[in-house]
Amino acid sequence: MELCSINLCLAIAGFILVAANAGVVFLTDALSFVGVIIILYRWQRKPLYESALPAERVLGSMRAGIPYVRFSPALQAVLIRAAVLTIVARVLC
């Protein structure tokens, strides 16, 4: 189903590109996101439950997360692989 919708969107973009130009395709793509942005802006999500605790602050949660990452071998492996991939990709480009 998803592949079908992607192909349909590509076909529509192709028809617009042939009928007009690339600028019209990009403008149509940008305008298609306006509705999504409006819906997300107006969305009033209700929390699943009310917490008795205050909300955690960003810096406090980062301070708590650094030791967790530091002593977690699984997360260290992911971060090392991501760093190596980034460095190699940067060198090749």
PDB file of N, CA and C in Angstrom:
ATOM      1  N   MET A   1       0.826  -1.195   0.000  1.00  0.00           N
ATOM      2  CA  MET A   1       0.000   0.000   0.000  1.00  0.00           C
ATOM      3  C   MET A   1       0.868   1.255   0.000  1.00  0.00           C
ATOM      4  N   GLU A   2       1.893   1.251   0.844  1.00  0.00           N
ATOM      5  CA  GLU A   2       2.762   2.423   0.920  1.00  0.00           C
ATOM      6  C   GLU A   2       3.535   2.617  -0.378  1.00  0.00           C
ATOM      7  N   LEU A   3       4.002   1.525  -0.960  1.00  0.00           N
ATOM      8  CA  LEU A   3       4.737   1.606  -2.218  1.00  0.00           C
ATOM      9  C   LEU A   3       3.845   2.151  -3.322  1.00  0.00           C
ATOM     10  N   CYS A   4       2.590   1.762  -3.310  1.00  0.00           N
ATOM     11  CA  CYS A   4       1.641   2.248  -4.303  1.00  0.00           C
ATOM     12  C   CYS A   4       1.435   3.754  -4.163  1.00  0.00           C
ATOM     13  N   SER A   5       1.320   4.241  -2.931  1.00  0.00           N
ATOM     14  CA  SER A   5       1.113   5.676  -2.736  1.00  0.00           C
ATOM     15  C   SER A   5       2.364   6.466  -3.113  1.00  0.00           C
ATOM     16  N   ILE A   6       3.552   5.905  -2.847  1.00  0.00           N
ATOM     17  CA  ILE A   6       4.788   6.579  -3.240  1.00  0.00           C
ATOM     18  C   ILE A   6       4.867   6.674  -4.761  1.00  0.00           C
ATOM     19  N   ASN A   7       4.546   5.575  -5.441  1.00  0.00           N
ATOM     20  CA  ASN A   7       4.575   5.589  -6.898  1.00  0.00           C
ATOM     21  C   ASN A   7       3.552   6.559  -7.468  1.00  0.00           C
ATOM     22  N   LEU A   8       2.386   6.638  -6.846  1.00  0.00           N
ATOM     23  CA  LEU A   8       1.364   7.572  -7.291  1.00  0.00           C
ATOM     24  C   LEU A   8       1.857   9.009  -7.139  1.00  0.00           C
ATOM     25  N   CYS A   9       2.485   9.311  -6.001  1.00  0.00           N
ATOM     26  CA  CYS A   9       3.011  10.662  -5.784  1.00  0.00           C
ATOM     27  C   CYS A   9       4.107  11.003  -6.793  1.00  0.00           C
ATOM     28  N   LEU A  10       4.967  10.029  -7.080  1.00  0.00           N
ATOM     29  CA  LEU A  10       6.015  10.270  -8.074  1.00  0.00           C
ATOM     30  C   LEU A  10       5.423  10.497  -9.461  1.00  0.00           C
ATOM     31  N   ALA A  11       4.367   9.772  -9.785  1.00  0.00           N
ATOM     32  CA  ALA A  11       3.711   9.955 -11.080  1.00  0.00           C
ATOM     33  C   ALA A  11       3.075  11.338 -11.176  1.00  0.00           C
ATOM     34  N   ILE A  12       2.418  11.765 -10.105  1.00  0.00           N
ATOM     35  CA  ILE A  12       1.809  13.102 -10.097  1.00  0.00           C
ATOM     36  C   ILE A  12       2.889  14.169 -10.247  1.00  0.00           C
ATOM     37  N   ALA A  13       4.004  14.001  -9.515  1.00  0.00           N
ATOM     38  CA  ALA A  13       5.108  14.965  -9.626  1.00  0.00           C
ATOM     39  C   ALA A  13       5.665  14.982 -11.043  1.00  0.00           C
ATOM     40  N   GLY A  14       5.742  13.826 -11.667  1.00  0.00           N
ATOM     41  CA  GLY A  14       6.224  13.768 -13.047  1.00  0.00           C
ATOM     42  C   GLY A  14       5.309  14.505 -14.008  1.00  0.00           C
ATOM     43  N   PHE A  15       4.011  14.331 -13.833  1.00  0.00           N
ATOM     44  CA  PHE A  15       3.062  15.044 -14.689  1.00  0.00           C
ATOM     45  C   PHE A  15       3.153  16.549 -14.489  1.00  0.00           C
ATOM     46  N   ILE A  16       3.283  16.987 -13.232  1.00  0.00           N
ATOM     47  CA  ILE A  16       3.411  18.424 -12.957  1.00  0.00           C
ATOM     48  C   ILE A  16       4.705  18.955 -13.558  1.00  0.00           C
ATOM     49  N   LEU A  17       5.771  18.172 -13.445  1.00  0.00           N
ATOM     50  CA  LEU A  17       7.065  18.586 -13.988  1.00  0.00           C
ATOM     51  C   LEU A  17       6.996  18.751 -15.497  1.00  0.00           C
ATOM     52  N   VAL A  18       6.301  17.832 -16.172  1.00  0.00           N
ATOM     53  CA  VAL A  18       6.176  17.927 -17.627  1.00  0.00           C
ATOM     54  C   VAL A  18       5.283  19.106 -18.004  1.00  0.00           C
ATOM     55  N   ALA A  19       4.194  19.299 -17.251  1.00  0.00           N
ATOM     56  CA  ALA A  19       3.244  20.360 -17.576  1.00  0.00           C
ATOM     57  C   ALA A  19       3.777  21.747 -17.228  1.00  0.00           C
ATOM     58  N   ALA A  20       4.549  21.856 -16.165  1.00  0.00           N
ATOM     59  CA  ALA A  20       5.031  23.176 -15.734  1.00  0.00           C
ATOM     60  C   ALA A  20       6.562  23.157 -15.714  1.00  0.00           C
ATOM     61  N   ASN A  21       7.127  23.308 -14.513  1.00  0.00           N
ATOM     62  CA  ASN A  21       8.577  23.239 -14.364  1.00  0.00           C
ATOM     63  C   ASN A  21       8.922  22.755 -12.955  1.00  0.00           C
ATOM     64  N   ALA A  22      10.203  22.652 -12.652  1.00  0.00           N
ATOM     65  CA  ALA A  22      10.632  22.111 -11.360  1.00  0.00           C
ATOM     66  C   ALA A  22      10.195  23.005 -10.204  1.00  0.00           C
ATOM     67  N   GLY A  23      10.134  24.306 -10.432  1.00  0.00           N
ATOM     68  CA  GLY A  23       9.705  25.225  -9.373  1.00  0.00           C
ATOM     69  C   GLY A  23       8.292  24.951  -8.902  1.00  0.00           C
ATOM     70  N   VAL A  24       7.411  24.622  -9.828  1.00  0.00           N
ATOM     71  CA  VAL A  24       6.022  24.315  -9.477  1.00  0.00           C
ATOM     72  C   VAL A  24       5.970  23.017  -8.661  1.00  0.00           C
ATOM     73  N   VAL A  25       6.801  22.046  -9.004  1.00  0.00           N
ATOM     74  CA  VAL A  25       6.831  20.792  -8.249  1.00  0.00           C
ATOM     75  C   VAL A  25       7.276  21.046  -6.819  1.00  0.00           C
ATOM     76  N   PHE A  26       8.333  21.839  -6.652  1.00  0.00           N
ATOM     77  CA  PHE A  26       8.812  22.133  -5.308  1.00  0.00           C
ATOM     78  C   PHE A  26       7.799  22.958  -4.518  1.00  0.00           C
ATOM     79  N   LEU A  27       7.127  23.882  -5.168  1.00  0.00           N
ATOM     80  CA  LEU A  27       6.098  24.674  -4.496  1.00  0.00           C
ATOM     81  C   LEU A  27       4.933  23.792  -4.059  1.00  0.00           C
ATOM     82  N   THR A  28       4.514  22.869  -4.904  1.00  0.00           N
ATOM     83  CA  THR A  28       3.443  21.940  -4.551  1.00  0.00           C
ATOM     84  C   THR A  28       3.849  21.067  -3.370  1.00  0.00           C
ATOM     85  N   ASP A  29       5.096  20.614  -3.365  1.00  0.00           N
ATOM     86  CA  ASP A  29       5.592  19.807  -2.249  1.00  0.00           C
ATOM     87  C   ASP A  29       5.584  20.624  -0.961  1.00  0.00           C
ATOM     88  N   ALA A  30       6.040  21.859  -1.021  1.00  0.00           N
ATOM     89  CA  ALA A  30       6.064  22.715   0.169  1.00  0.00           C
ATOM     90  C   ALA A  30       4.655  22.986   0.674  1.00  0.00           C
ATOM     91  N   LEU A  31       3.732  23.248  -0.241  1.00  0.00           N
ATOM     92  CA  LEU A  31       2.352  23.519   0.167  1.00  0.00           C
ATOM     93  C   LEU A  31       1.679  22.290   0.770  1.00  0.00           C
ATOM     94  N   SER A  32       2.114  21.096   0.368  1.00  0.00           N
ATOM     95  CA  SER A  32       1.509  19.891   0.919  1.00  0.00           C
ATOM     96  C   SER A  32       1.848  19.719   2.398  1.00  0.00           C
ATOM     97  N   PHE A  33       2.916  20.334   2.846  1.00  0.00           N
ATOM     98  CA  PHE A  33       3.290  20.238   4.250  1.00  0.00           C
ATOM     99  C   PHE A  33       2.574  21.264   5.122  1.00  0.00           C
ATOM    100  N   VAL A  34       1.983  22.274   4.522  1.00  0.00           N
ATOM    101  CA  VAL A  34       1.320  23.322   5.299  1.00  0.00           C
ATOM    102  C   VAL A  34       0.178  22.739   6.135  1.00  0.00           C
ATOM    103  N   GLY A  35      -0.615  21.862   5.548  1.00  0.00           N
ATOM    104  CA  GLY A  35      -1.721  21.246   6.287  1.00  0.00           C
ATOM    105  C   GLY A  35      -1.230  20.428   7.461  1.00  0.00           C
ATOM    106  N   VAL A  36      -0.173  19.690   7.266  1.00  0.00           N
ATOM    107  CA  VAL A  36       0.385  18.883   8.356  1.00  0.00           C
ATOM    108  C   VAL A  36       0.899  19.782   9.471  1.00  0.00           C
ATOM    109  N   ILE A  37       1.571  20.862   9.115  1.00  0.00           N
ATOM    110  CA  ILE A  37       2.101  21.787  10.120  1.00  0.00           C
ATOM    111  C   ILE A  37       0.963  22.428  10.907  1.00  0.00           C
ATOM    112  N   ILE A  38      -0.117  22.816  10.240  1.00  0.00           N
ATOM    113  CA  ILE A  38      -1.266  23.416  10.931  1.00  0.00           C
ATOM    114  C   ILE A  38      -1.904  22.420  11.879  1.00  0.00           C
ATOM    115  N   ILE A  39      -2.079  21.187  11.438  1.00  0.00           N
ATOM    116  CA  ILE A  39      -2.687  20.165  12.302  1.00  0.00           C
ATOM    117  C   ILE A  39      -1.815  19.902  13.520  1.00  0.00           C
ATOM    118  N   LEU A  40      -0.512  19.780  13.335  1.00  0.00           N
ATOM    119  CA  LEU A  40       0.381  19.550  14.471  1.00  0.00           C
ATOM    120  C   LEU A  40       0.390  20.739  15.419  1.00  0.00           C
ATOM    121  N   TYR A  41       0.295  21.946  14.892  1.00  0.00           N
ATOM    122  CA  TYR A  41       0.281  23.137  15.736  1.00  0.00           C
ATOM    123  C   TYR A  41      -0.988  23.198  16.582  1.00  0.00           C
ATOM    124  N   ARG A  42      -2.118  22.816  16.013  1.00  0.00           N
ATOM    125  CA  ARG A  42      -3.402  22.924  16.718  1.00  0.00           C
ATOM    126  C   ARG A  42      -3.744  21.702  17.555  1.00  0.00           C
ATOM    127  N   TRP A  43      -2.944  20.652  17.460  1.00  0.00           N
ATOM    128  CA  TRP A  43      -3.234  19.394  18.143  1.00  0.00           C
ATOM    129  C   TRP A  43      -3.124  19.574  19.644  1.00  0.00           C
ATOM    130  N   GLN A  44      -4.184  19.248  20.365  1.00  0.00           N
ATOM    131  CA  GLN A  44      -4.238  19.356  21.823  1.00  0.00           C
ATOM    132  C   GLN A  44      -4.238  17.949  22.405  1.00  0.00           C
ATOM    133  N   ARG A  45      -3.064  17.360  22.525  1.00  0.00           N
ATOM    134  CA  ARG A  45      -2.960  15.984  23.010  1.00  0.00           C
ATOM    135  C   ARG A  45      -3.150  15.940  24.514  1.00  0.00           C
ATOM    136  N   LYS A  46      -3.975  15.011  24.943  1.00  0.00           N
ATOM    137  CA  LYS A  46      -4.199  14.807  26.373  1.00  0.00           C
ATOM    138  C   LYS A  46      -3.175  13.801  26.894  1.00  0.00           C
ATOM    139  N   PRO A  47      -2.516  14.089  28.020  1.00  0.00           N
ATOM    140  CA  PRO A  47      -1.554  13.123  28.555  1.00  0.00           C
ATOM    141  C   PRO A  47      -2.249  11.843  29.001  1.00  0.00           C
ATOM    142  N   LEU A  48      -1.530  10.724  28.909  1.00  0.00           N
ATOM    143  CA  LEU A  48      -2.100   9.448  29.307  1.00  0.00           C
ATOM    144  C   LEU A  48      -2.376   9.400  30.805  1.00  0.00           C
ATOM    145  N   TYR A  49      -1.520  10.067  31.562  1.00  0.00           N
ATOM    146  CA  TYR A  49      -1.701  10.113  33.011  1.00  0.00           C
ATOM    147  C   TYR A  49      -1.046  11.383  33.537  1.00  0.00           C
ATOM    148  N   GLU A  50      -1.491  11.817  34.694  1.00  0.00           N
ATOM    149  CA  GLU A  50      -0.917  12.990  35.340  1.00  0.00           C
ATOM    150  C   GLU A  50       0.163  12.530  36.309  1.00  0.00           C
ATOM    151  N   SER A  51       1.361  13.045  36.147  1.00  0.00           N
ATOM    152  CA  SER A  51       2.468  12.677  37.017  1.00  0.00           C
ATOM    153  C   SER A  51       2.473  13.573  38.250  1.00  0.00           C
ATOM    154  N   ALA A  52       2.781  12.976  39.381  1.00  0.00           N
ATOM    155  CA  ALA A  52       2.902  13.745  40.612  1.00  0.00           C
ATOM    156  C   ALA A  52       4.255  14.440  40.679  1.00  0.00           C
ATOM    157  N   LEU A  53       5.196  13.988  39.859  1.00  0.00           N
ATOM    158  CA  LEU A  53       6.537  14.556  39.852  1.00  0.00           C
ATOM    159  C   LEU A  53       6.615  15.741  38.893  1.00  0.00           C
ATOM    160  N   PRO A  54       7.498  16.683  39.168  1.00  0.00           N
ATOM    161  CA  PRO A  54       7.655  17.792  38.222  1.00  0.00           C
ATOM    162  C   PRO A  54       8.353  17.315  36.949  1.00  0.00           C
ATOM    163  N   ALA A  55       8.196  18.068  35.889  1.00  0.00           N
ATOM    164  CA  ALA A  55       8.818  17.716  34.616  1.00  0.00           C
ATOM    165  C   ALA A  55      10.343  17.801  34.738  1.00  0.00           C
ATOM    166  N   GLU A  56      11.030  16.861  34.091  1.00  0.00           N
ATOM    167  CA  GLU A  56      12.484  16.857  34.139  1.00  0.00           C
ATOM    168  C   GLU A  56      13.024  17.893  33.154  1.00  0.00           C
ATOM    169  N   ARG A  57      14.022  18.614  33.581  1.00  0.00           N
ATOM    170  CA  ARG A  57      14.630  19.642  32.738  1.00  0.00           C
ATOM    171  C   ARG A  57      15.642  19.020  31.780  1.00  0.00           C
ATOM    172  N   VAL A  58      15.937  19.717  30.704  1.00  0.00           N
ATOM    173  CA  VAL A  58      16.813  19.185  29.661  1.00  0.00           C
ATOM    174  C   VAL A  58      18.221  18.955  30.194  1.00  0.00           C
ATOM    175  N   LEU A  59      18.796  19.947  30.855  1.00  0.00           N
ATOM    176  CA  LEU A  59      20.167  19.792  31.342  1.00  0.00           C
ATOM    177  C   LEU A  59      20.266  18.693  32.399  1.00  0.00           C
ATOM    178  N   GLY A  60      19.277  18.597  33.256  1.00  0.00           N
ATOM    179  CA  GLY A  60      19.277  17.544  34.269  1.00  0.00           C
ATOM    180  C   GLY A  60      19.192  16.158  33.652  1.00  0.00           C
ATOM    181  N   SER A  61      18.379  16.019  32.628  1.00  0.00           N
ATOM    182  CA  SER A  61      18.261  14.715  31.976  1.00  0.00           C
ATOM    183  C   SER A  61      19.529  14.381  31.198  1.00  0.00           C
ATOM    184  N   MET A  62      20.194  15.397  30.637  1.00  0.00           N
ATOM    185  CA  MET A  62      21.462  15.140  29.955  1.00  0.00           C
ATOM    186  C   MET A  62      22.542  14.726  30.951  1.00  0.00           C
ATOM    187  N   ARG A  63      22.544  15.354  32.125  1.00  0.00           N
ATOM    188  CA  ARG A  63      23.502  14.958  33.163  1.00  0.00           C
ATOM    189  C   ARG A  63      23.260  13.523  33.610  1.00  0.00           C
ATOM    190  N   ALA A  64      22.028  13.110  33.655  1.00  0.00           N
ATOM    191  CA  ALA A  64      21.722  11.732  34.039  1.00  0.00           C
ATOM    192  C   ALA A  64      22.040  10.754  32.919  1.00  0.00           C
ATOM    193  N   GLY A  65      21.928  11.188  31.675  1.00  0.00           N
ATOM    194  CA  GLY A  65      22.146  10.298  30.548  1.00  0.00           C
ATOM    195  C   GLY A  65      23.600  10.050  30.219  1.00  0.00           C
ATOM    196  N   ILE A  66      24.474  11.013  30.514  1.00  0.00           N
ATOM    197  CA  ILE A  66      25.898  10.857  30.178  1.00  0.00           C
ATOM    198  C   ILE A  66      26.522   9.663  30.895  1.00  0.00           C
ATOM    199  N   PRO A  67      26.350   9.495  32.212  1.00  0.00           N
ATOM    200  CA  PRO A  67      26.914   8.289  32.843  1.00  0.00           C
ATOM    201  C   PRO A  67      26.278   6.997  32.327  1.00  0.00           C
ATOM    202  N   TYR A  68      24.995   7.065  31.974  1.00  0.00           N
ATOM    203  CA  TYR A  68      24.326   5.880  31.444  1.00  0.00           C
ATOM    204  C   TYR A  68      24.986   5.441  30.145  1.00  0.00           C
ATOM    205  N   VAL A  69      25.216   6.398  29.250  1.00  0.00           N
ATOM    206  CA  VAL A  69      25.866   6.082  27.971  1.00  0.00           C
ATOM    207  C   VAL A  69      27.307   5.655  28.193  1.00  0.00           C
ATOM    208  N   ARG A  70      27.968   6.302  29.130  1.00  0.00           N
ATOM    209  CA  ARG A  70      29.379   6.011  29.399  1.00  0.00           C
ATOM    210  C   ARG A  70      29.589   4.571  29.847  1.00  0.00           C
ATOM    211  N   PHE A  71      28.664   4.038  30.617  1.00  0.00           N
ATOM    212  CA  PHE A  71      28.830   2.696  31.169  1.00  0.00           C
ATOM    213  C   PHE A  71      27.949   1.649  30.486  1.00  0.00           C
ATOM    214  N   SER A  72      27.396   1.968  29.317  1.00  0.00           N
ATOM    215  CA  SER A  72      26.565   1.027  28.575  1.00  0.00           C
ATOM    216  C   SER A  72      27.318   0.557  27.329  1.00  0.00           C
ATOM    217  N   PRO A  73      27.808  -0.687  27.332  1.00  0.00           N
ATOM    218  CA  PRO A  73      28.561  -1.174  26.178  1.00  0.00           C
ATOM    219  C   PRO A  73      27.753  -1.158  24.871  1.00  0.00           C
ATOM    220  N   ALA A  74      26.466  -1.437  24.944  1.00  0.00           N
ATOM    221  CA  ALA A  74      25.652  -1.452  23.725  1.00  0.00           C
ATOM    222  C   ALA A  74      25.569  -0.056  23.110  1.00  0.00           C
ATOM    223  N   LEU A  75      25.350   0.953  23.917  1.00  0.00           N
ATOM    224  CA  LEU A  75      25.278   2.314  23.392  1.00  0.00           C
ATOM    225  C   LEU A  75      26.640   2.803  22.927  1.00  0.00           C
ATOM    226  N   GLN A  76      27.699   2.402  23.616  1.00  0.00           N
ATOM    227  CA  GLN A  76      29.041   2.773  23.178  1.00  0.00           C
ATOM    228  C   GLN A  76      29.327   2.213  21.792  1.00  0.00           C
ATOM    229  N   ALA A  77      28.924   0.976  21.556  1.00  0.00           N
ATOM    230  CA  ALA A  77      29.149   0.359  20.246  1.00  0.00           C
ATOM    231  C   ALA A  77      28.413   1.126  19.157  1.00  0.00           C
ATOM    232  N   VAL A  78      27.184   1.523  19.416  1.00  0.00           N
ATOM    233  CA  VAL A  78      26.410   2.276  18.427  1.00  0.00           C
ATOM    234  C   VAL A  78      27.064   3.628  18.158  1.00  0.00           C
ATOM    235  N   LEU A  79      27.490   4.318  19.210  1.00  0.00           N
ATOM    236  CA  LEU A  79      28.107   5.632  19.034  1.00  0.00           C
ATOM    237  C   LEU A  79      29.438   5.537  18.300  1.00  0.00           C
ATOM    238  N   ILE A  80      30.223   4.511  18.601  1.00  0.00           N
ATOM    239  CA  ILE A  80      31.507   4.333  17.916  1.00  0.00           C
ATOM    240  C   ILE A  80      31.272   4.036  16.437  1.00  0.00           C
ATOM    241  N   ARG A  81      30.319   3.165  16.133  1.00  0.00           N
ATOM    242  CA  ARG A  81      30.023   2.854  14.733  1.00  0.00           C
ATOM    243  C   ARG A  81      29.530   4.095  13.989  1.00  0.00           C
ATOM    244  N   ALA A  82      28.689   4.875  14.634  1.00  0.00           N
ATOM    245  CA  ALA A  82      28.186   6.096  13.994  1.00  0.00           C
ATOM    246  C   ALA A  82      29.321   7.086  13.759  1.00  0.00           C
ATOM    247  N   ALA A  83      30.234   7.217  14.719  1.00  0.00           N
ATOM    248  CA  ALA A  83      31.362   8.132  14.555  1.00  0.00           C
ATOM    249  C   ALA A  83      32.279   7.678  13.423  1.00  0.00           C
ATOM    250  N   VAL A  84      32.573   6.389  13.362  1.00  0.00           N
ATOM    251  CA  VAL A  84      33.437   5.867  12.296  1.00  0.00           C
ATOM    252  C   VAL A  84      32.772   6.065  10.939  1.00  0.00           C
ATOM    253  N   LEU A  85      31.491   5.756  10.835  1.00  0.00           N
ATOM    254  CA  LEU A  85      30.772   5.944   9.578  1.00  0.00           C
ATOM    255  C   LEU A  85      30.770   7.405   9.156  1.00  0.00           C
ATOM    256  N   THR A  86      30.560   8.303  10.104  1.00  0.00           N
ATOM    257  CA  THR A  86      30.538   9.732   9.792  1.00  0.00           C
ATOM    258  C   THR A  86      31.902  10.199   9.306  1.00  0.00           C
ATOM    259  N   ILE A  87      32.956   9.764   9.987  1.00  0.00           N
ATOM    260  CA  ILE A  87      34.317  10.179   9.599  1.00  0.00           C
ATOM    261  C   ILE A  87      34.663   9.634   8.217  1.00  0.00           C
ATOM    262  N   VAL A  88      34.366   8.359   7.968  1.00  0.00           N
ATOM    263  CA  VAL A  88      34.663   7.768   6.673  1.00  0.00           C
ATOM    264  C   VAL A  88      33.853   8.461   5.567  1.00  0.00           C
ATOM    265  N   ALA A  89      32.575   8.708   5.823  1.00  0.00           N
ATOM    266  CA  ALA A  89      31.744   9.361   4.818  1.00  0.00           C
ATOM    267  C   ALA A  89      32.245  10.784   4.549  1.00  0.00           C
ATOM    268  N   ARG A  90      32.697  11.448   5.584  1.00  0.00           N
ATOM    269  CA  ARG A  90      33.213  12.826   5.424  1.00  0.00           C
ATOM    270  C   ARG A  90      34.497  12.831   4.596  1.00  0.00           C
ATOM    271  N   VAL A  91      35.349  11.835   4.826  1.00  0.00           N
ATOM    272  CA  VAL A  91      36.598  11.751   4.081  1.00  0.00           C
ATOM    273  C   VAL A  91      36.319  11.442   2.613  1.00  0.00           C
ATOM    274  N   LEU A  92      35.354  10.588   2.334  1.00  0.00           N
ATOM    275  CA  LEU A  92      35.062  10.193   0.959  1.00  0.00           C
ATOM    276  C   LEU A  92      34.372  11.305   0.161  1.00  0.00           C
ATOM    277  N   CYS A  93      33.653  12.184   0.841  1.00  0.00           N
ATOM    278  CA  CYS A  93      32.936  13.251   0.108  1.00  0.00           C
ATOM    279  C   CYS A  93      33.830  14.368  -0.184  1.00  0.00           C
TER     280      CYS A  93
END
